[in-house]
Coordinates of C-alpha atoms and ligand atoms in Angstrom, one line a residue:
Chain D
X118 CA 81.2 54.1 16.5
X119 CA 82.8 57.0 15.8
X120 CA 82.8 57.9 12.1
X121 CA 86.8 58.8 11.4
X122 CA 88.1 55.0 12.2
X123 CA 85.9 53.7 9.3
X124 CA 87.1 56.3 7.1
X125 CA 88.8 55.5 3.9
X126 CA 92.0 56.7 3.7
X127 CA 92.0 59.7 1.6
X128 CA 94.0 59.6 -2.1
X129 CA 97.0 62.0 -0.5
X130 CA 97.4 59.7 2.3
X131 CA 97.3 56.8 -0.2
X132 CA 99.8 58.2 -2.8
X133 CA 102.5 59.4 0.1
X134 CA 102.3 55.6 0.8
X135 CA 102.7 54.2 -2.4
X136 CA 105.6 56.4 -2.7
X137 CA 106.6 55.3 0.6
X138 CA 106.9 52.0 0.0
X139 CA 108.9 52.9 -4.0
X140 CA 111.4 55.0 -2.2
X141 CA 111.9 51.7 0.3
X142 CA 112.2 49.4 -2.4
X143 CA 115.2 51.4 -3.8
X144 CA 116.9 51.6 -1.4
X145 CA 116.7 47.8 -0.2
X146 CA 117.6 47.2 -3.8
X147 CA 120.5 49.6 -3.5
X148 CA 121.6 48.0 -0.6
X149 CA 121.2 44.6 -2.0
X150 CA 123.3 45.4 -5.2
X151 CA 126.3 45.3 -3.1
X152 CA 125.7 42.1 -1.5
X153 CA 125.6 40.2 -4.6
X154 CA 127.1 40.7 -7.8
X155 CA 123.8 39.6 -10.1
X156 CA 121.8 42.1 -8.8
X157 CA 122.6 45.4 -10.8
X158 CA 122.2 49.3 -8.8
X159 CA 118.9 51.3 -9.7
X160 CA 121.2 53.5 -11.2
X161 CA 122.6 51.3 -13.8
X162 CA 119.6 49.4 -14.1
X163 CA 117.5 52.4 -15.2
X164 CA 120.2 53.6 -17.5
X165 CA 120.0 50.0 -19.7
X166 CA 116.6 50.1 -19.6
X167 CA 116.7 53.7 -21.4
X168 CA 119.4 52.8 -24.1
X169 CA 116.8 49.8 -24.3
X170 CA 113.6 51.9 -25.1
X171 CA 115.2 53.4 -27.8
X172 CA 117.2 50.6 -29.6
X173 CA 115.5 49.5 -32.6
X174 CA 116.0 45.6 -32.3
X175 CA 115.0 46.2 -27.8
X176 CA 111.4 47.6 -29.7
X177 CA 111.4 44.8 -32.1
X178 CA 111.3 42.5 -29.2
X179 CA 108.7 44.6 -26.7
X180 CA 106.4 44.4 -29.7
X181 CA 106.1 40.5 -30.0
X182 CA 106.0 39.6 -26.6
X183 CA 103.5 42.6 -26.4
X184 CA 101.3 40.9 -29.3
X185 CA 101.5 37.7 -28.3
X186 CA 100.7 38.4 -24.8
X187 CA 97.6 40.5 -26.1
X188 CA 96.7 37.7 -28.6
X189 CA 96.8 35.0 -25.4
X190 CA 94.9 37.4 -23.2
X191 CA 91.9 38.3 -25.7
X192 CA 91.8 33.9 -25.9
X193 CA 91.8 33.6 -22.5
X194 CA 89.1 35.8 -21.5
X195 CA 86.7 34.6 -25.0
X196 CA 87.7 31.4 -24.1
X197 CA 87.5 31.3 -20.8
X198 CA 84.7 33.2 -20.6
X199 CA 82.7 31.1 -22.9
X200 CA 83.3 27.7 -21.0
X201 CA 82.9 29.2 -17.7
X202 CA 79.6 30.7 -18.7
X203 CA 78.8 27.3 -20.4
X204 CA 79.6 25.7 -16.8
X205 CA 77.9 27.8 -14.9
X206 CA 74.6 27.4 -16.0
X207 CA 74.6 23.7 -17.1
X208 CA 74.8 21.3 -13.9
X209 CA 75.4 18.2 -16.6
X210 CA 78.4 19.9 -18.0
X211 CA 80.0 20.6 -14.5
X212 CA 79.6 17.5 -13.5
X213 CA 81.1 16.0 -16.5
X214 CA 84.1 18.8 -17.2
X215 CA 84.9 20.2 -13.7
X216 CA 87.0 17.5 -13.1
X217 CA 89.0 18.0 -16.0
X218 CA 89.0 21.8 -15.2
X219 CA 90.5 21.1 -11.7
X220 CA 93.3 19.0 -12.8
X221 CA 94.0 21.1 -16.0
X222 CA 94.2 24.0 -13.7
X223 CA 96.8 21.6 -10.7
X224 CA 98.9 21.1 -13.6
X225 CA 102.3 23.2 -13.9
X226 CA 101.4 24.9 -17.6
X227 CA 105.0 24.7 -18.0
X228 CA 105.5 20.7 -18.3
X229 CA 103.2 21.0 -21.5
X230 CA 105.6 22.9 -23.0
X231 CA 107.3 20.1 -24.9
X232 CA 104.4 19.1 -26.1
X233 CA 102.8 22.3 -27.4
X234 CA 106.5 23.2 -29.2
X235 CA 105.9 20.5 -31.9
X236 CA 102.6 21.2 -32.7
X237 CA 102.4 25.0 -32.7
X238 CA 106.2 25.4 -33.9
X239 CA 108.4 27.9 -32.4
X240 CA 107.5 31.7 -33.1
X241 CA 103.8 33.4 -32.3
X242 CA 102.0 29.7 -32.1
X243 CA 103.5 28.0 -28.9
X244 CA 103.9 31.5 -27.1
X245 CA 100.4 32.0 -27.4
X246 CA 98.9 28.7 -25.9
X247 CA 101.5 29.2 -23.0
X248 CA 100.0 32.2 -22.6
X249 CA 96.4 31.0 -22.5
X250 CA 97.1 27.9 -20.9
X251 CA 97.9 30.6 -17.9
X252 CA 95.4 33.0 -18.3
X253 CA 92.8 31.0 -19.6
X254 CA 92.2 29.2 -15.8
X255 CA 91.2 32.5 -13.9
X256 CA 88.7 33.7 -16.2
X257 CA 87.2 30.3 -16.6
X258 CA 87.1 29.5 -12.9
X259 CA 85.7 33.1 -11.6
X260 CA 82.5 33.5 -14.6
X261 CA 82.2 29.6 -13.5
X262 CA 81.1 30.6 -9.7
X263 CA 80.0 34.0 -10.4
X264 CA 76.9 32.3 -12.3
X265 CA 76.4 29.7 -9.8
X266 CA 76.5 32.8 -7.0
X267 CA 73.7 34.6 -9.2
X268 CA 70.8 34.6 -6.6
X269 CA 68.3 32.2 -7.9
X270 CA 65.1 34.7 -7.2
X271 CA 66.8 36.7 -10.4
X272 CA 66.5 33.7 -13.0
X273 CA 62.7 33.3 -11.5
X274 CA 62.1 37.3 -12.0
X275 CA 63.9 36.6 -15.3
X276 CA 61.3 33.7 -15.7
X277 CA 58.2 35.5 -14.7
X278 CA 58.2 38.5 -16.9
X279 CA 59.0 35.7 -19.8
X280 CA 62.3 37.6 -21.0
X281 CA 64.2 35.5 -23.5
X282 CA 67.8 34.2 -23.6
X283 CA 69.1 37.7 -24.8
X284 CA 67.6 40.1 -22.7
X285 CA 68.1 37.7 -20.0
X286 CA 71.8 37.5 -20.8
X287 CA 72.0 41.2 -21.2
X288 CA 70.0 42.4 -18.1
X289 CA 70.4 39.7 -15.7
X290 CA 73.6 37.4 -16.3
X291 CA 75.9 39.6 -17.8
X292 CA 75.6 42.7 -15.4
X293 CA 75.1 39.9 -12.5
X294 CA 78.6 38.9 -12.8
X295 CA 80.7 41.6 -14.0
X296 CA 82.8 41.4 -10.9
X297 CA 83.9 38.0 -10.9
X298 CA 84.6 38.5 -14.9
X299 CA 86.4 41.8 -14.3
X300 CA 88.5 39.7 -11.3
X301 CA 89.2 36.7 -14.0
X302 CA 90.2 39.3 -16.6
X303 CA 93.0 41.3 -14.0
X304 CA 94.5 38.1 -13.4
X305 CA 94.2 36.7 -17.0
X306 CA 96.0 40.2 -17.9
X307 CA 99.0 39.3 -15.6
X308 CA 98.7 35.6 -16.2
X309 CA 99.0 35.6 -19.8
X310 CA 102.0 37.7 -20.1
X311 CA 104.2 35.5 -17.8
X312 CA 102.8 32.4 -19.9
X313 CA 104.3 34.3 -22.6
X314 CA 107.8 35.3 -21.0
X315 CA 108.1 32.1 -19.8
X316 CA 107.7 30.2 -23.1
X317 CA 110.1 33.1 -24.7
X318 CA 112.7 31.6 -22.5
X319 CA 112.7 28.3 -24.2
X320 CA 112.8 28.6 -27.6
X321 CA 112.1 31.6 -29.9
X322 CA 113.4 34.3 -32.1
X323 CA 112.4 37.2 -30.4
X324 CA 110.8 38.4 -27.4
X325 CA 111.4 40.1 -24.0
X326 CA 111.6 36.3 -22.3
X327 CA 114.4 36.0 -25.3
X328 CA 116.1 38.8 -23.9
X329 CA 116.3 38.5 -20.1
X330 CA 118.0 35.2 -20.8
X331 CA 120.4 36.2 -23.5
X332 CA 121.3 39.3 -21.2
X333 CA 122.0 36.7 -18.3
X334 CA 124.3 34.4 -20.0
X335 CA 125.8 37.3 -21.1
X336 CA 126.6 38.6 -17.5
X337 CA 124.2 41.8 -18.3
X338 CA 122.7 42.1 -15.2
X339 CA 121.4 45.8 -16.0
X340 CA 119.7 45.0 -19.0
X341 CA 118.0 41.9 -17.6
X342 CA 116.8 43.8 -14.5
X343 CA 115.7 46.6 -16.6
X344 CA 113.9 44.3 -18.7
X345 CA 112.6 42.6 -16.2
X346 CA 111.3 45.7 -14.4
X347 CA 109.6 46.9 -17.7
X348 CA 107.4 43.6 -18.1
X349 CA 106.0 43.9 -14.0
X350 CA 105.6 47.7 -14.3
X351 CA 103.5 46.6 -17.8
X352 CA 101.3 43.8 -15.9
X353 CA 101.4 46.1 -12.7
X354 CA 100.2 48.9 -14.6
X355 CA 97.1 47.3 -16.0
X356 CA 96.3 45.2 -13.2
X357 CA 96.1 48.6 -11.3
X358 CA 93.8 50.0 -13.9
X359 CA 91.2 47.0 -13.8
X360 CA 91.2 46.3 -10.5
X361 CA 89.9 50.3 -9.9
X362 CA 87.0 49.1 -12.3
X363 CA 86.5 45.8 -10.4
X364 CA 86.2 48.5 -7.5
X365 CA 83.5 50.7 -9.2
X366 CA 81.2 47.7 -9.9
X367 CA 78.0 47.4 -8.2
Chain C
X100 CA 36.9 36.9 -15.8
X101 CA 40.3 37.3 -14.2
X102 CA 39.8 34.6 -10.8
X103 CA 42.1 32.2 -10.0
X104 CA 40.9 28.4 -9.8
X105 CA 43.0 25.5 -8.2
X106 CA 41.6 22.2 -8.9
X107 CA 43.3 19.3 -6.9
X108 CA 47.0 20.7 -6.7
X109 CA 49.5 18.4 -5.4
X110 CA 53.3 19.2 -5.8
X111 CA 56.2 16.7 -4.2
X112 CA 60.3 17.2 -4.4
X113 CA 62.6 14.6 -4.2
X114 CA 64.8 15.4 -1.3
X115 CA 67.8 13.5 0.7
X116 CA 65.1 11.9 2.9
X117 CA 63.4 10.7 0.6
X118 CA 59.6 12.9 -0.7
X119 CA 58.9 16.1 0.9
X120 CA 54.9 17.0 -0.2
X121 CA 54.8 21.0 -0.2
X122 CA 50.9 21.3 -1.7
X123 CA 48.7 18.6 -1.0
X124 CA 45.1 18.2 -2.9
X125 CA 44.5 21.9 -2.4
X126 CA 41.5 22.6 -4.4
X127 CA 40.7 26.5 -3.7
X128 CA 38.8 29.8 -5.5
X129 CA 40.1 33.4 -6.0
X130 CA 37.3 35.0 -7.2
X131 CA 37.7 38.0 -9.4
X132 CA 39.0 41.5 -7.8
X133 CA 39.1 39.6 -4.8
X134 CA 41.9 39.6 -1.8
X135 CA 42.7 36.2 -0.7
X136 CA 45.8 35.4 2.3
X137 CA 47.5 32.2 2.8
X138 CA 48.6 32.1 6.5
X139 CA 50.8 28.7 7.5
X140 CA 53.8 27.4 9.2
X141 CA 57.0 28.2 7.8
X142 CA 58.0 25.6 5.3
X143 CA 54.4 24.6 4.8
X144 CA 54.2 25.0 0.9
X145 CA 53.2 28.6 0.7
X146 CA 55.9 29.7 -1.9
X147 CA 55.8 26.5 -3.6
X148 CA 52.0 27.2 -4.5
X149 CA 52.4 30.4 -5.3
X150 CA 55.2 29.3 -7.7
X151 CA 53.1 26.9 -9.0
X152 CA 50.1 29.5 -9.8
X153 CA 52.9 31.5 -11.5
X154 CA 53.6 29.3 -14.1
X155 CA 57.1 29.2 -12.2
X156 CA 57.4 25.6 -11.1
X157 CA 55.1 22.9 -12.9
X158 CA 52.4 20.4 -10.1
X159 CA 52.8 16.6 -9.6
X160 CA 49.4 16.6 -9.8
X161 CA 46.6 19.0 -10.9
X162 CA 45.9 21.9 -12.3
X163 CA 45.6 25.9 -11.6
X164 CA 43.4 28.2 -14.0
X165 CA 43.8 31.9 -14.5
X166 CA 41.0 33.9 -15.6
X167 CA 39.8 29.9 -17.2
X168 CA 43.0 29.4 -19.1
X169 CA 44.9 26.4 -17.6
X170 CA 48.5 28.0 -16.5
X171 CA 51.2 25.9 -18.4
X172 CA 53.9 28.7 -18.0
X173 CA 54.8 32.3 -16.9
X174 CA 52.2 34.9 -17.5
X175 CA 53.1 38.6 -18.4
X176 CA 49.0 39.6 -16.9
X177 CA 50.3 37.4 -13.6
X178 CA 52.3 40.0 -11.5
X179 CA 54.7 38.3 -8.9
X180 CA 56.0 39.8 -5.8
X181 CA 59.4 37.6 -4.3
X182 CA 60.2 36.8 -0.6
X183 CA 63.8 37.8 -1.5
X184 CA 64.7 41.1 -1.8
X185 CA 64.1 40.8 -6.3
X186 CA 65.3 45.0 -6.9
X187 CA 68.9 44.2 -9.4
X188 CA 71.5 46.3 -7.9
X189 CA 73.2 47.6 -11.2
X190 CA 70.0 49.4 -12.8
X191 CA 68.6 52.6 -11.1
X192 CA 64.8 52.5 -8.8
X193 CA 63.1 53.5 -12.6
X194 CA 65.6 50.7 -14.8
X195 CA 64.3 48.6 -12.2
X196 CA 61.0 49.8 -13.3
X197 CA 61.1 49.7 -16.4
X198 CA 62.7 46.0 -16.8
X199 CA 59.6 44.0 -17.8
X200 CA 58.2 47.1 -19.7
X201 CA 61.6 46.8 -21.8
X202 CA 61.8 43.1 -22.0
X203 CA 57.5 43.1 -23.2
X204 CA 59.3 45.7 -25.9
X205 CA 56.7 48.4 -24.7
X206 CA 57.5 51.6 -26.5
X207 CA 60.2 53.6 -24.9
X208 CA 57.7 56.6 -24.3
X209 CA 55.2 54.2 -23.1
X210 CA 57.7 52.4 -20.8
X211 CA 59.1 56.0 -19.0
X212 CA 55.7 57.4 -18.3
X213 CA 54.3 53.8 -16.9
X214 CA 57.2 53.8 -15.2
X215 CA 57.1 56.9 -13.6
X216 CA 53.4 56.4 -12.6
X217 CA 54.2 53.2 -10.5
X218 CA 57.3 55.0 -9.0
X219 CA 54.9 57.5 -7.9
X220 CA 52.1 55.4 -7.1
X221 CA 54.1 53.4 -4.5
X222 CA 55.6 56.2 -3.1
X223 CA 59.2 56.6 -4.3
X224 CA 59.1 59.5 -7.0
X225 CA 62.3 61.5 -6.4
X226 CA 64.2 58.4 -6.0
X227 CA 64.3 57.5 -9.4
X228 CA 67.7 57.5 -10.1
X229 CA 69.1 56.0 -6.6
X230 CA 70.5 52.4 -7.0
X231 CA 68.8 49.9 -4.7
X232 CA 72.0 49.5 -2.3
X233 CA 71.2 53.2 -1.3
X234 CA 67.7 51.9 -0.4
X235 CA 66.1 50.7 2.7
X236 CA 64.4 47.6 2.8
X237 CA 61.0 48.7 2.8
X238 CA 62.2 50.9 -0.2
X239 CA 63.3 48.4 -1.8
X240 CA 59.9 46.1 -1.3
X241 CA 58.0 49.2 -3.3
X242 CA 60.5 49.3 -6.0
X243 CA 59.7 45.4 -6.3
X244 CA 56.1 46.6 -5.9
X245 CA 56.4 49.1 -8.7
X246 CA 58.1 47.0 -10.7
X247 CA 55.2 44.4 -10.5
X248 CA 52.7 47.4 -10.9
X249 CA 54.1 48.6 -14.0
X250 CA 52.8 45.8 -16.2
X251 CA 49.2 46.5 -15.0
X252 CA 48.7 42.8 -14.2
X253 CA 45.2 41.4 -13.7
X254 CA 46.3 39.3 -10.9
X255 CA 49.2 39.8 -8.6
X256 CA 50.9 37.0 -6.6
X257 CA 52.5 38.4 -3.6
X258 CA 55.1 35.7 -1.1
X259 CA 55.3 37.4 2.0
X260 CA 56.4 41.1 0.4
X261 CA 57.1 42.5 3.9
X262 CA 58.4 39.8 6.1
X263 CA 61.8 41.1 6.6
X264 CA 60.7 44.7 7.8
X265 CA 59.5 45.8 10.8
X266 CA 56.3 46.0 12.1
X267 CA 55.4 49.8 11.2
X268 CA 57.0 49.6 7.9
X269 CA 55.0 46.4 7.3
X270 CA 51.6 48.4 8.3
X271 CA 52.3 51.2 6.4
X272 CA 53.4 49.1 3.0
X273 CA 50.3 47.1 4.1
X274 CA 47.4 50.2 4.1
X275 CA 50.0 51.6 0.4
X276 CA 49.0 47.9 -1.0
X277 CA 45.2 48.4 -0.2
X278 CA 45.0 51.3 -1.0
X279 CA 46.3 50.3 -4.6
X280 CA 44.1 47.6 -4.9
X281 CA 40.8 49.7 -4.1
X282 CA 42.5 51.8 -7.4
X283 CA 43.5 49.0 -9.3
X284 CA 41.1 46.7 -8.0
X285 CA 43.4 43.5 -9.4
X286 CA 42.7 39.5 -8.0
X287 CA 45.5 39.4 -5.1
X288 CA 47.0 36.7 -3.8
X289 CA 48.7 37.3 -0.4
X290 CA 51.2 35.2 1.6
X291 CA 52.3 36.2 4.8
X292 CA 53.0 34.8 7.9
X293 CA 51.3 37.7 9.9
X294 CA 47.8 36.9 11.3
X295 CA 46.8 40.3 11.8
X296 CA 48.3 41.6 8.2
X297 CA 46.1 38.7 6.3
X298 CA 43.1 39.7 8.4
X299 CA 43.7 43.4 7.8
X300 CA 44.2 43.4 4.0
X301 CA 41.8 40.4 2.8
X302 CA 38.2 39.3 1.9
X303 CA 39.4 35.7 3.2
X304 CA 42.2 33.7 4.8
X305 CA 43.7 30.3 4.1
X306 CA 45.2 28.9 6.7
X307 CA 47.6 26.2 5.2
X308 CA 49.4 22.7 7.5
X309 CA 52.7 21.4 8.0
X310 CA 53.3 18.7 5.6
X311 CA 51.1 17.7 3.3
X312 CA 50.6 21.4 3.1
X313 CA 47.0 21.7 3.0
X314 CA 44.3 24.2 3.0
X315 CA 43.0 23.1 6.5
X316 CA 41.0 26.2 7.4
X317 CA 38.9 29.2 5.3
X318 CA 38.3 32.2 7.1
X319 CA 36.4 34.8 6.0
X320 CA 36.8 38.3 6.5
X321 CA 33.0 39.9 7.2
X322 CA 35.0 43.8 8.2
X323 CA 33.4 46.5 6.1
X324 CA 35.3 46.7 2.9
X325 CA 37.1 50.5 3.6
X326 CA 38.8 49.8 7.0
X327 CA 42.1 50.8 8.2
X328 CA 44.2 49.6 10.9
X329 CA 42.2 51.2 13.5
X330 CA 39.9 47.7 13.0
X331 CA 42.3 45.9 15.1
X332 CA 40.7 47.1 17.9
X333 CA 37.2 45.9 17.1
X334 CA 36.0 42.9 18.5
X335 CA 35.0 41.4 15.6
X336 CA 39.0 41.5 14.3
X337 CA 40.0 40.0 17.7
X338 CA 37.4 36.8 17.1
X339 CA 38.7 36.2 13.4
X340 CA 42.3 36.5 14.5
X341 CA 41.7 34.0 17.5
X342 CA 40.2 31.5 15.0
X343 CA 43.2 31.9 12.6
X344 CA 45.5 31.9 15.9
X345 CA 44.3 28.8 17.1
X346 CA 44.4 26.7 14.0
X347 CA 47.8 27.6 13.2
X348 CA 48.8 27.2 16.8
X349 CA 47.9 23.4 16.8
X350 CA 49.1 23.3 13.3
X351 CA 53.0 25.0 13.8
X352 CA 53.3 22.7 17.2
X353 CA 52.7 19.8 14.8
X354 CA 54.9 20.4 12.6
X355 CA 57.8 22.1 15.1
X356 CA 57.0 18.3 16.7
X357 CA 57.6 16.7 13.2
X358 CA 61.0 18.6 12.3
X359 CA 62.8 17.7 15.1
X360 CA 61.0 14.2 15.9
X361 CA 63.9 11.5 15.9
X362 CA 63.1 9.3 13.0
X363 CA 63.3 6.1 14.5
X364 CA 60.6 6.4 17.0
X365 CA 58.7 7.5 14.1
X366 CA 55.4 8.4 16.7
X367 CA 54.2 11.8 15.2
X368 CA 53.9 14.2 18.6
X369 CA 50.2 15.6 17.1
Ligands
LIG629 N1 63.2 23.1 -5.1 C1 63.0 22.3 -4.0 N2 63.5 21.1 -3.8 C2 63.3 20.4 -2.7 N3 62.4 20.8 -1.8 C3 61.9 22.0 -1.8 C4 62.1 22.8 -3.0 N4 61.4 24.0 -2.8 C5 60.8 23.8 -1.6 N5 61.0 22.6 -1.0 C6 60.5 22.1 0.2 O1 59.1 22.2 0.2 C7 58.6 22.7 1.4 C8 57.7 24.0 1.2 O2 58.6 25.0 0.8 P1 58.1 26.5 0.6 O3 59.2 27.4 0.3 O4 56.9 26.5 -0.3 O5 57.6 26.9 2.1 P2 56.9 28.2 2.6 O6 55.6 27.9 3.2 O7 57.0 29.3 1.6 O8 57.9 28.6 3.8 P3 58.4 30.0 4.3 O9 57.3 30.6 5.2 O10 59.6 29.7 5.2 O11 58.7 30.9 3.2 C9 59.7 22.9 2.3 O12 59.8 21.8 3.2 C10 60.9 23.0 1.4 O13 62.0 22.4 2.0
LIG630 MG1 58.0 31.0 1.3

């Protein structure tokens, strides 16, 4: 074997082909943008989304779909976290809940949107269950397996040196399945934002979902674009940044 | 009075075909500072007895003692030794260390410098701060050793420590864990499925059957007390590890005859 075909690619070689691939993606979008009429140019599209930054009521919005997509995401992972955990180590509760976890998880979130508008009116409430009915799922499902995967000759070294719930928690469990949890908390990130979006475009004051839909029955492709951009270079952005952690883990 | 007593021990699991018996009415002595191997089939009980004398796993039946108190549970003087690789790949060789220092709330001080002499003890000092994925194997073994070492137990179980190296590593780790105990001089226990290692490190062999797993043969070891492995060449280590050879010969075709016997002629090939 010779040693330079296993060899990572080095970080020049790896930005040249990230920028690669953005300078592609222009210009199919450029060339796309004259094939149909609802897909705005770059140009344009970049232009709305700077008179966007800095209009007051464009900030307004950012800022509650940016809370309530935090809000969701912190839920999701607690939440998640918490039952999976709980799942994981108890064979009785999987056997009892997993079940429900598989069909909760088969079921489009969306469809329980009638239902959740009612109860958790319009505004922060129902925007926030969307989103951790979306990002609730990943967290949940990875911390689930990643305690199931923990090899059982680490409970029984846990075990024999008589270490207690906490320090087992702490230097066993936790650090056991950081990769799984970190895996469940990039797509929670992700997740719980287009929950959010998604629920924005039904019914609510405010919000970016609010404004990629008035824009479009407007006939303001820029904006929406632009807009639209924003919230995947947000979820892209942080996805990037966790799943370099995920990367570091042991 | 630090010996290890097993009166009687039976232990049974419920499995898809119905009850497997891993220990069977094994009723056996470990007497104080002494070196005692369990040779046997694979699958014979060996881990699930050790387990047992851990305070890991409770008997059917039974009882073991340690040092005259009845074991009901996990022991911090009772160090074990896994047949899985044990080191946790997120702390360092000396967090490793220092893990059931920290979780027996030792004082920090206390914990570094115990620490530190295992690491160097088994071998390892320089390593300290290497994570075990940067290990070898055998490496990793001592860090498991040093781990165990650390708490200065009175009696260390050890499930076949060295079974997934090769055979010099295995010899070498061998003479490093003799050597210890003629410092340490703790009561070992010592499973392995290597005639030659058992003969080579112990005062006296179990050799241990195929389901009921059963003590079925005590050998032992009359080689003076400071050999190395140049004994293998004696005469007297060839007739002890013929008599261990053959037992275990009859016994593993017994039970290779049992596993893959067709259960509906249910004739046992013995
Ligand atoms: N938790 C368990 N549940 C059911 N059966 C088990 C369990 N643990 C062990 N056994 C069975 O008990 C028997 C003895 O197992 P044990 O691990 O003690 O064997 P061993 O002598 O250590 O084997 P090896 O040399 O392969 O390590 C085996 O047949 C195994 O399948
Ligand atoms: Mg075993």
């Amino acid at each position: 074997m010779t040693a330079t075909v296993s060899q990572p690619p080095a970080g020049g070689r790896v930005l040249a082909g990230s920028v690669g691939v953005a300078v592609a993606a222009v210009v199919l979008w450029e060339i796309g943008s004259h094939l149909s009429f609802v897909i705005p140019p770059p140009l344009d599209t970049a232009r709305a989304l700077a008179a966007d930054l800095t209009d007051a009521l464009f900030l307004v919005n950012l800022r509650e779909t940016m809370l309530a997509a935090t809000a969701a995401f912190l839920l999701s992972a607690a939440i998640g976290g918490l039952i999976g955990l709980g799942l994981g180590l108890s064979r009785v509760a999987r056997l009892l809940l997993s079940p429900i976890v598989t069909a909760m998880n088969g079921v489009p979130k969306i469809v329980l949107y009638p239902i959740l508008l009612p109860v958790f009116h319009l505004g922060y409430g129902s925007k926030i269950v969307m989103g951790v009915l979306f990002g609730l799922f990943p967290v949940l499902i990875n911390v689930m397996t990643g305690v199931q995967q923990i090899p059982s000759v680490y409970w029984r070294l846990a075990r024999s040196v008589r270490a207690g719930r906490w320090q087992t928690l702490r230097h066993i469990l936790l650090p056991a399945i950081r990769g799984p949890l970190l895996t469940g908390v990039r797509l929670a990130i992700s997740l719980s934002l287009v929950g959010v979006v998604l629920s924005e475009f039904f019914a609510t004051k405010y919000g970016l979902g609010r404004v990629v839909l008035r824009s479009y029955s407007a006939g303001d492709y820029p904006n929406m674009m632009g807009t639209i951009l924003l919230l995947i270079a947000v979820s892209f952005v942080l996805s990037l940044l966790l799943w370099r952690m995920e990367r570091r883990v042991r | 009075m630090t010996g290890i007593s097993i009166h009687e021990l039976g232990v049974a699991f419920s499995a898809k075909d119905g009850r497997v018996i891993a220990v069977d009415g094994v009723t056996q002595e470990v007497p104080e500072r002494g070196f005692v191997s369990i040779v046997g089939p694979s699958g014979c009980g060996k881990s699930t007895l050790l387990s047992v004398i851990a305070g890991l796993y409770a008997p059917t039946s039974g009882h073991v003692e340690v040092g005259g108190r009845r074991v009901t549970g996990p022991d911090r003087a009772v160090g074990v030794m896994f047949q899985e690789d044990s080191t946790l790949p997120w702390k360092t060789v000396l967090e490793n260390v220092r893990f059931p220092l920290q979780v027996a709330k030792v004082p920090k001080s206390e914990q570094l410098t115990r620490a530190q002499q295992a690491i160097d003890l088994v071998g390892l000092g320089g390593f300290e701060r290497r994570h075990p994925a940067e290990l070898s194997g055998g490496m990793r073994q001592r860090v498991a050793l040093a781990r165990t070492l650390a708490m200065r137990p009175s009696v260390m179980l050890m499930d076949e420590p060295f079974a997934a190296l090769d055979q010099q590593t295995r010899l070498l780790l061998g003479a490093e864990v003799l050597r210890i105990w003629r410092e340490t001089h703790q009561t070992v226990l010592f499973v392995t499925h290597d005639i030659s290692e058992a003969i080579l490190l112990s005062q006296q062999v179990w050799v241990m059957s195929y389901r009921p797993g059963r003590i079925i043969d005590v050998v032992d070891v009359d080689l003076p007390e400071d050999r190395d492995a140049s004994v293998v060449a004696t005469p007297a280590f060839n007739a002890l590890q013929n008599r261990v050879w053959e037992v275990l010969q009859a016994e593993s075709m017994r039970g290779f005859a049992q596993e893959n016997a067709v259960p509906a002629s249910g004739v046992p090939a013995s």
